[in-house]
Short mmCIF file of C-alpha atoms and ligand atoms in Angstrom, two decimals:
data_model
loop_
_atom_site.label_atom_id
_atom_site.label_comp_id
_atom_site.label_asym_id
_atom_site.label_seq_id
_atom_site.Cartn_x
_atom_site.Cartn_y
_atom_site.Cartn_z
CA MET V 1 90.17 99.45 93.42
CA SER V 2 86.78 101.38 93.96
CA PHE V 3 84.56 101.54 96.75
CA LYS V 4 82.62 99.43 95.36
CA ASP V 5 85.79 96.69 95.45
CA ILE V 6 86.40 96.73 98.06
CA LEU V 7 85.26 94.23 101.45
CA GLY V 8 83.91 94.77 104.58
CA GLN V 9 85.01 98.33 106.45
CA ASP V 10 81.04 99.14 105.29
CA ARG V 11 80.68 102.28 107.77
CA ALA V 12 84.24 104.11 107.28
CA LYS V 13 83.19 103.72 103.27
CA ARG V 14 79.88 105.37 103.79
CA ILE V 15 81.20 107.99 105.52
CA LEU V 16 83.75 109.03 103.02
CA THR V 17 81.26 108.15 99.93
CA ASN V 18 78.59 110.79 101.51
CA SER V 19 81.15 113.46 101.79
CA LEU V 20 82.43 112.68 98.21
CA LEU V 21 78.34 113.35 97.15
CA ARG V 22 77.25 116.00 99.14
CA GLY V 23 80.86 117.26 98.30
CA ALA V 24 81.58 118.35 102.55
CA VAL V 25 84.89 116.45 102.75
CA SER V 26 86.98 117.46 106.11
CA HIS V 27 90.43 118.72 105.72
CA ALA V 28 91.84 116.19 107.29
CA TYR V 29 91.24 111.96 108.40
CA LEU V 30 92.33 109.94 110.96
CA PHE V 31 92.56 106.27 109.30
CA SER V 32 92.36 104.33 113.20
CA GLY V 33 92.08 100.45 113.29
CA PRO V 34 94.32 97.35 113.53
CA GLU V 35 96.73 96.36 110.98
CA GLY V 36 96.17 94.45 107.56
CA VAL V 37 92.35 95.49 107.27
CA GLY V 38 92.34 97.70 104.53
CA LYS V 39 93.27 101.61 105.21
CA ARG V 40 95.71 102.00 103.19
CA LEU V 41 93.56 100.99 100.10
CA THR V 42 90.10 102.93 101.50
CA ALA V 43 93.09 105.71 101.79
CA PHE V 44 93.79 105.49 98.45
CA THR V 45 90.76 104.60 96.46
CA PHE V 46 89.46 108.10 98.45
CA ALA V 47 92.39 109.80 96.88
CA LYS V 48 91.39 108.45 94.06
CA ALA V 49 87.76 109.67 93.65
CA LEU V 50 88.83 112.58 94.97
CA ASN V 51 90.33 113.64 92.01
CA CYS V 52 89.07 111.02 89.49
CA SER V 53 88.30 112.58 86.20
CA PRO V 54 86.20 109.99 84.06
CA LEU V 55 85.71 112.19 79.78
CA GLU V 56 82.49 113.48 79.91
CA THR V 57 80.36 112.28 77.22
CA HIS V 58 80.78 115.66 74.02
CA GLY V 59 77.01 116.64 75.20
CA ASP V 60 77.96 116.86 78.99
CA LYS V 61 80.01 119.60 78.05
CA SER V 62 78.64 123.09 78.09
CA PRO V 63 79.57 125.23 74.84
CA LEU V 64 81.81 127.68 76.97
CA GLU V 65 84.28 124.22 77.99
CA THR V 66 84.82 123.09 74.98
CA HIS V 67 86.49 126.33 72.93
CA ARG V 68 88.36 126.76 76.32
CA ASP V 69 91.24 124.99 76.05
CA LYS V 70 91.83 123.30 78.89
CA SER V 71 92.65 119.69 79.80
CA PRO V 72 89.62 116.79 80.59
CA LEU V 73 90.91 116.66 83.79
CA GLU V 74 90.79 120.14 84.18
CA THR V 75 87.25 120.74 83.96
CA HIS V 76 85.56 118.65 86.32
CA ARG V 77 87.57 121.26 88.83
CA ASP V 78 85.07 121.66 91.54
CA LYS V 79 82.33 119.49 90.28
CA PRO V 80 81.11 117.11 93.27
CA ASN V 81 81.74 113.21 92.61
CA ARG V 82 78.43 112.41 91.49
CA GLU V 83 79.51 108.40 91.96
CA GLY V 84 81.16 109.27 95.26
CA ASP V 85 83.74 106.35 94.10
CA SER V 86 86.25 106.25 92.06
CA CYS V 87 86.79 104.91 88.38
CA ASP V 88 89.62 103.45 88.62
CA ARG V 89 90.02 103.96 84.55
CA CYS V 90 90.63 107.17 83.85
CA LEU V 91 93.90 108.91 83.59
CA SER V 92 93.69 110.16 87.38
CA CYS V 93 92.70 107.44 88.54
CA LYS V 94 95.79 105.11 86.93
CA LYS V 95 98.47 108.15 88.03
CA ILE V 96 97.19 107.24 91.09
CA HIS V 97 97.26 103.53 91.62
CA ALA V 98 100.84 103.67 89.83
CA LEU V 99 101.86 106.54 92.42
CA ASN V 100 102.44 109.31 89.48
CA HIS V 101 99.91 111.49 90.12
CA PRO V 102 101.77 114.74 91.04
CA ASP V 103 99.21 115.70 94.10
CA LEU V 104 99.65 112.45 95.56
CA ASN V 105 102.21 112.67 98.74
CA PHE V 106 102.62 109.69 100.55
CA ILE V 107 104.87 109.56 103.39
CA GLU V 108 105.80 106.18 105.56
CA PRO V 109 108.06 105.54 108.09
CA ASP V 110 111.85 104.63 106.48
CA ASP V 111 113.75 103.88 109.01
CA GLU V 112 111.10 102.76 111.26
CA SER V 113 110.10 106.86 111.55
CA ILE V 114 109.11 109.52 109.58
CA LYS V 115 111.33 112.45 110.26
CA ILE V 116 111.37 116.57 109.99
CA GLU V 117 112.45 116.20 106.40
CA ALA V 118 109.79 114.52 105.06
CA VAL V 119 107.46 116.58 106.70
CA ARG V 120 109.43 119.75 105.80
CA LYS V 121 109.74 118.21 102.22
CA LEU V 122 105.70 117.97 102.14
CA GLN V 123 104.80 121.09 103.00
CA SER V 124 106.73 122.41 100.50
CA ARG V 125 104.84 120.58 98.12
CA ILE V 126 101.26 121.34 99.23
CA SER V 127 101.82 124.71 99.46
CA LEU V 128 101.34 125.24 95.63
CA LYS V 129 98.08 125.28 94.07
CA PRO V 130 96.69 121.66 93.03
CA TYR V 131 98.88 120.51 89.49
CA GLU V 132 96.42 118.43 87.47
CA GLY V 133 93.49 117.35 89.71
CA LYS V 134 91.11 118.52 92.31
CA LYS V 135 92.58 117.77 94.92
CA LYS V 136 96.02 117.65 96.87
CA VAL V 137 96.20 114.50 99.02
CA VAL V 138 98.38 114.05 101.92
CA ILE V 139 98.11 110.26 103.13
CA ILE V 140 100.76 109.92 105.78
CA ALA V 141 100.72 106.07 106.58
CA GLY V 142 102.15 104.79 110.34
CA ALA V 143 101.41 107.98 111.64
CA GLU V 144 102.81 107.53 114.89
CA CYS V 145 105.77 106.86 113.60
CA MET V 146 106.44 111.05 113.27
CA THR V 147 109.63 111.82 115.62
CA ASP V 148 108.04 114.72 118.03
CA GLU V 149 109.87 116.74 115.93
CA ALA V 150 107.81 116.21 112.59
CA VAL V 151 104.63 116.20 114.66
CA ASN V 152 105.19 119.62 115.44
CA ALA V 153 106.51 120.92 112.32
CA PHE V 154 103.59 118.55 110.92
CA LEU V 155 100.71 120.42 113.71
CA LYS V 156 100.76 123.70 111.67
CA THR V 157 99.48 121.76 108.74
CA LEU V 158 96.79 119.92 109.91
CA GLU V 159 95.59 123.26 111.84
CA GLU V 160 95.97 124.80 108.24
CA PRO V 161 96.56 122.86 105.43
CA PRO V 162 97.13 124.71 102.11
CA GLY V 163 93.74 125.48 100.19
CA GLU V 164 91.91 122.21 98.32
CA THR V 165 94.38 119.89 100.17
CA VAL V 166 92.56 116.56 101.83
CA ILE V 167 94.84 114.99 104.55
CA MET V 168 94.48 111.16 105.48
CA LEU V 169 96.81 110.28 108.72
CA ILE V 170 96.79 105.96 108.58
CA THR V 171 97.34 104.44 112.59
CA ALA V 172 97.26 101.00 114.38
CA ASN V 173 97.90 102.97 116.87
CA GLN V 174 95.57 105.62 117.44
CA HIS V 175 96.80 105.59 121.16
CA SER V 176 100.55 107.04 120.44
CA LEU V 177 99.40 109.53 118.55
CA LEU V 178 99.46 113.00 120.70
CA PRO V 179 96.07 114.13 121.40
CA THR V 180 96.27 117.91 119.19
CA VAL V 181 96.84 115.52 115.79
CA VAL V 182 93.79 113.17 116.45
CA SER V 183 91.31 116.82 117.42
CA ARG V 184 92.02 118.01 114.42
CA CYS V 185 91.35 115.18 112.46
CA GLN V 186 87.93 113.40 111.45
CA ILE V 187 88.26 110.06 112.81
CA ILE V 188 87.36 107.00 110.75
CA LYS V 189 87.83 103.54 112.33
CA PHE V 190 88.42 100.33 110.58
CA ASN V 191 87.45 97.09 112.69
CA ALA V 192 88.80 93.66 111.90
CA LEU V 193 87.54 91.72 108.88
CA ALA V 194 84.92 88.83 109.01
CA GLY V 195 86.83 85.81 108.63
CA ASP V 196 84.40 84.99 105.26
CA HIS V 197 85.33 88.49 103.84
CA ILE V 198 89.32 87.61 104.05
CA LYS V 199 88.48 84.14 102.98
CA GLU V 200 86.51 85.45 99.90
CA ILE V 201 89.20 87.74 98.99
CA LEU V 202 91.98 85.10 99.69
CA ILE V 203 89.98 83.00 96.90
CA LYS V 204 89.16 86.58 94.30
CA ASP V 205 92.43 88.37 94.45
CA TYR V 206 94.69 85.95 95.78
CA ARG V 207 93.96 82.25 94.57
CA PHE V 208 93.52 80.34 97.27
CA ASN V 209 92.23 77.38 97.31
CA GLU V 210 89.06 77.03 99.41
CA ARG V 211 91.05 75.04 101.84
CA ASP V 212 94.31 77.45 102.12
CA ALA V 213 91.69 80.45 101.96
CA SER V 214 89.76 79.20 105.03
CA ILE V 215 93.15 78.29 107.37
CA LEU V 216 94.69 81.36 107.15
CA SER V 217 91.19 83.69 107.32
CA SER V 218 90.79 81.59 110.81
CA ILE V 219 94.35 82.31 111.98
CA SER V 220 94.99 85.91 110.35
CA LYS V 221 92.07 87.15 113.04
CA GLY V 222 90.47 89.61 110.85
CA ARG V 223 93.58 91.04 109.47
CA LEU V 224 93.96 90.86 105.70
CA GLY V 225 97.55 92.06 105.47
CA ARG V 226 98.28 89.22 107.68
CA ALA V 227 96.74 86.46 105.79
CA VAL V 228 98.34 87.45 102.55
CA THR V 229 101.68 87.97 103.61
CA MET V 230 101.49 84.54 106.10
CA ASP V 231 104.22 82.27 104.27
CA TYR V 232 101.13 79.12 104.75
CA LYS V 233 103.59 76.48 104.79
CA ALA V 234 105.66 78.01 107.33
CA VAL V 235 102.44 78.56 109.45
CA CYS V 236 101.76 75.53 109.44
CA LYS V 237 105.25 74.58 110.56
CA GLU V 238 105.04 76.82 113.30
CA ARG V 239 101.68 75.99 114.87
CA ASP V 240 103.53 71.85 115.34
CA GLU V 241 105.86 73.52 116.74
CA ALA V 242 103.28 75.43 118.98
CA LEU V 243 102.14 72.75 119.77
CA LYS V 244 104.67 70.78 120.77
CA LEU V 245 105.58 73.42 123.13
CA ILE V 246 102.35 72.63 124.63
CA ILE V 247 102.07 68.96 125.05
CA SER V 248 105.89 68.28 125.90
CA SER V 249 104.93 71.48 128.92
CA ALA V 250 102.19 70.06 130.26
CA LYS V 251 103.40 66.77 130.62
CA GLY V 252 106.77 68.68 132.63
CA ASP V 253 109.08 67.48 129.58
CA MET V 254 112.07 68.63 131.65
CA GLU V 255 114.36 67.21 128.67
CA TYR V 256 112.11 69.46 126.11
CA ILE V 257 111.82 72.66 128.41
CA PHE V 258 115.45 72.89 129.39
CA THR V 259 116.20 71.81 125.08
CA ASP V 260 113.80 73.01 123.00
CA SER V 261 113.76 76.48 125.00
CA LYS V 262 117.29 77.45 123.72
CA ARG V 263 116.58 77.04 120.62
CA LEU V 264 113.03 79.09 120.88
CA ALA V 265 114.68 82.08 122.30
CA LYS V 266 116.60 82.67 119.32
CA LYS V 267 113.62 82.81 117.00
CA GLU V 268 113.67 86.38 115.78
CA ASP V 269 109.61 86.18 115.44
CA LEU V 270 108.81 85.34 119.21
CA PRO V 271 106.39 86.91 120.19
CA ASP V 272 104.17 86.00 116.65
CA PHE V 273 105.52 82.43 117.70
CA LEU V 274 103.84 83.37 121.04
CA ASP V 275 100.63 83.75 119.45
CA ILE V 276 100.33 81.40 117.94
CA VAL V 277 100.78 78.79 121.16
CA ALA V 278 98.05 81.54 122.21
CA ASP V 279 95.58 80.63 120.33
CA LEU V 280 96.36 76.72 120.42
CA LEU V 281 94.98 76.87 123.91
CA ARG V 282 92.40 79.33 123.33
CA ASP V 283 91.04 76.71 120.57
CA ALA V 284 91.54 73.69 123.54
CA ALA V 285 90.11 75.39 126.28
CA ALA V 286 86.78 76.50 124.53
CA MET V 287 86.83 72.98 123.11
CA ARG V 288 87.32 71.93 126.37
CA GLY V 289 84.87 74.53 128.32
CA ALA V 290 82.21 75.18 125.68
CA ASP V 291 81.89 71.21 124.12
CA THR V 292 81.93 73.24 120.69
CA ASP V 293 83.95 74.04 118.03
CA ASP V 294 82.26 76.65 116.68
CA CYS V 295 84.51 79.19 117.59
CA ILE V 296 87.69 77.53 117.42
CA ILE V 297 90.65 79.41 115.42
CA ASN V 298 92.59 76.62 113.88
CA LYS V 299 90.08 74.48 112.70
CA ASP V 300 91.67 72.44 110.92
CA MET V 301 94.05 71.23 114.34
CA LYS V 302 90.34 69.91 116.22
CA GLU V 303 91.39 66.65 116.22
CA LYS V 304 94.97 67.34 117.58
CA LEU V 305 93.58 70.12 119.72
CA ARG V 306 91.12 67.05 121.02
CA GLU V 307 94.05 64.80 122.40
CA PHE V 308 95.41 67.30 123.40
CA SER V 309 92.82 68.65 126.07
CA ASP V 310 91.19 65.61 126.47
CA GLY V 311 91.57 64.36 130.46
CA LEU V 312 92.61 67.68 130.67
CA HIS V 313 91.17 70.61 133.49
CA LEU V 314 89.70 73.76 131.89
CA PRO V 315 91.65 75.94 134.69
CA PHE V 316 94.85 73.62 133.82
CA ILE V 317 94.54 75.01 130.12
CA ILE V 318 93.57 78.52 131.14
CA ASN V 319 96.56 78.24 133.16
CA MET V 320 99.03 77.82 130.62
CA PHE V 321 97.20 80.66 128.35
CA ASP V 322 97.65 83.30 131.30
CA ALA V 323 101.60 82.02 131.15
CA VAL V 324 101.48 82.59 127.53
CA GLN V 325 100.19 85.87 128.61
CA LYS V 326 102.77 87.04 131.33
CA THR V 327 105.82 86.33 128.65
CA LYS V 328 104.64 88.16 126.26
CA PHE V 329 104.41 90.97 128.35
CA LEU V 330 107.79 90.09 129.87
CA LEU V 331 109.09 89.79 127.08
CA LYS V 332 107.48 93.35 125.97
CA ARG V 333 109.72 94.70 128.65
CA ASN V 334 113.17 93.22 127.35
CA ALA V 335 113.23 90.51 130.09
CA ASN V 336 115.83 87.82 128.99
CA GLN V 337 114.29 85.64 126.22
CA GLN V 338 115.81 82.05 127.02
CA LEU V 339 114.80 81.91 130.73
CA SER V 340 111.29 83.42 130.13
CA ILE V 341 110.62 81.11 127.84
CA GLU V 342 111.80 78.66 130.39
CA THR V 343 109.74 79.93 132.75
CA MET V 344 106.99 80.28 130.76
CA MET V 345 106.77 76.54 130.31
CA LEU V 346 107.38 74.69 133.69
CA GLY V 347 104.82 76.95 134.24
CA MET V 348 102.29 75.39 132.35
CA GLY V 349 103.45 72.18 133.98
CA GLY V 350 101.39 70.25 136.36
CA ASP V 351 102.28 70.10 139.86
ZN1 LIG J 401 88.93 107.67 87.82
#
């Protein structure tokens, strides 16, 4: 993948491309933005572009270079990248793609954290000159998962990285990073992708049909990573279940509330399920309040949502939405799942 193939994130791509063209690359970047919007892909593409070494034609080489015993990769060291992009075809690009370039150092959380051992190993690797590339590249995904020890050890590297090193930290949670880390990096913001972009990628790169791509792009709310990993059938099942919950709760169906709360409380992905419930209510409120279905997330469910919201007052639907948000908040603070769900469903009903 080259920058020109990455859809969306135009601002981030422009900053990185310009830095390549001007030969003014920062020593540390922080890629910050929601999960699944292309931060990793952009980081790896930048790593490729930093080390890209397409073979020159004979005429491009100076006589001195042709006589020197150097590998084609080495002859390009220190030259700016004239394309501001990766070619995606040279040996260096291919090695980075396959994660076996000796100058690429990629770290991600192991067991939910990045430990000091990983940082130490990294530091010893980047203390050497680049093996075959122009730059040693460090990519740390989930940078907010570094343990305190790891961050403290890493700060020295971030402050004074060894020569020819470019560090890219990736996070979906910039506010969990220490200000001392953030202030040492050039921050590159990533935004949620437009639904149309996601749909296009799903059809082009993941071979979804038009209908499924359109539904997934709207449910994923700008997170391609989520759209791709979502199991379409499972999502539809969850949504049907979420719809049943809001209908039964609105009616104050006590049998449902006290029976199904037990089952729902056991869901491993309860917060994700509640997100689906909240989205349905948001759509119902939009349809009821704005009398339009242009902006709704679950476009394919508009008939069912209309049926549900017909005859309900907008404040009633908003009250249901608030009950879900409150429950999500309580669950984050480890409230009892079953009790919270029961309370939520009771709170969603009329008086
Ligand atoms: Zn290349």
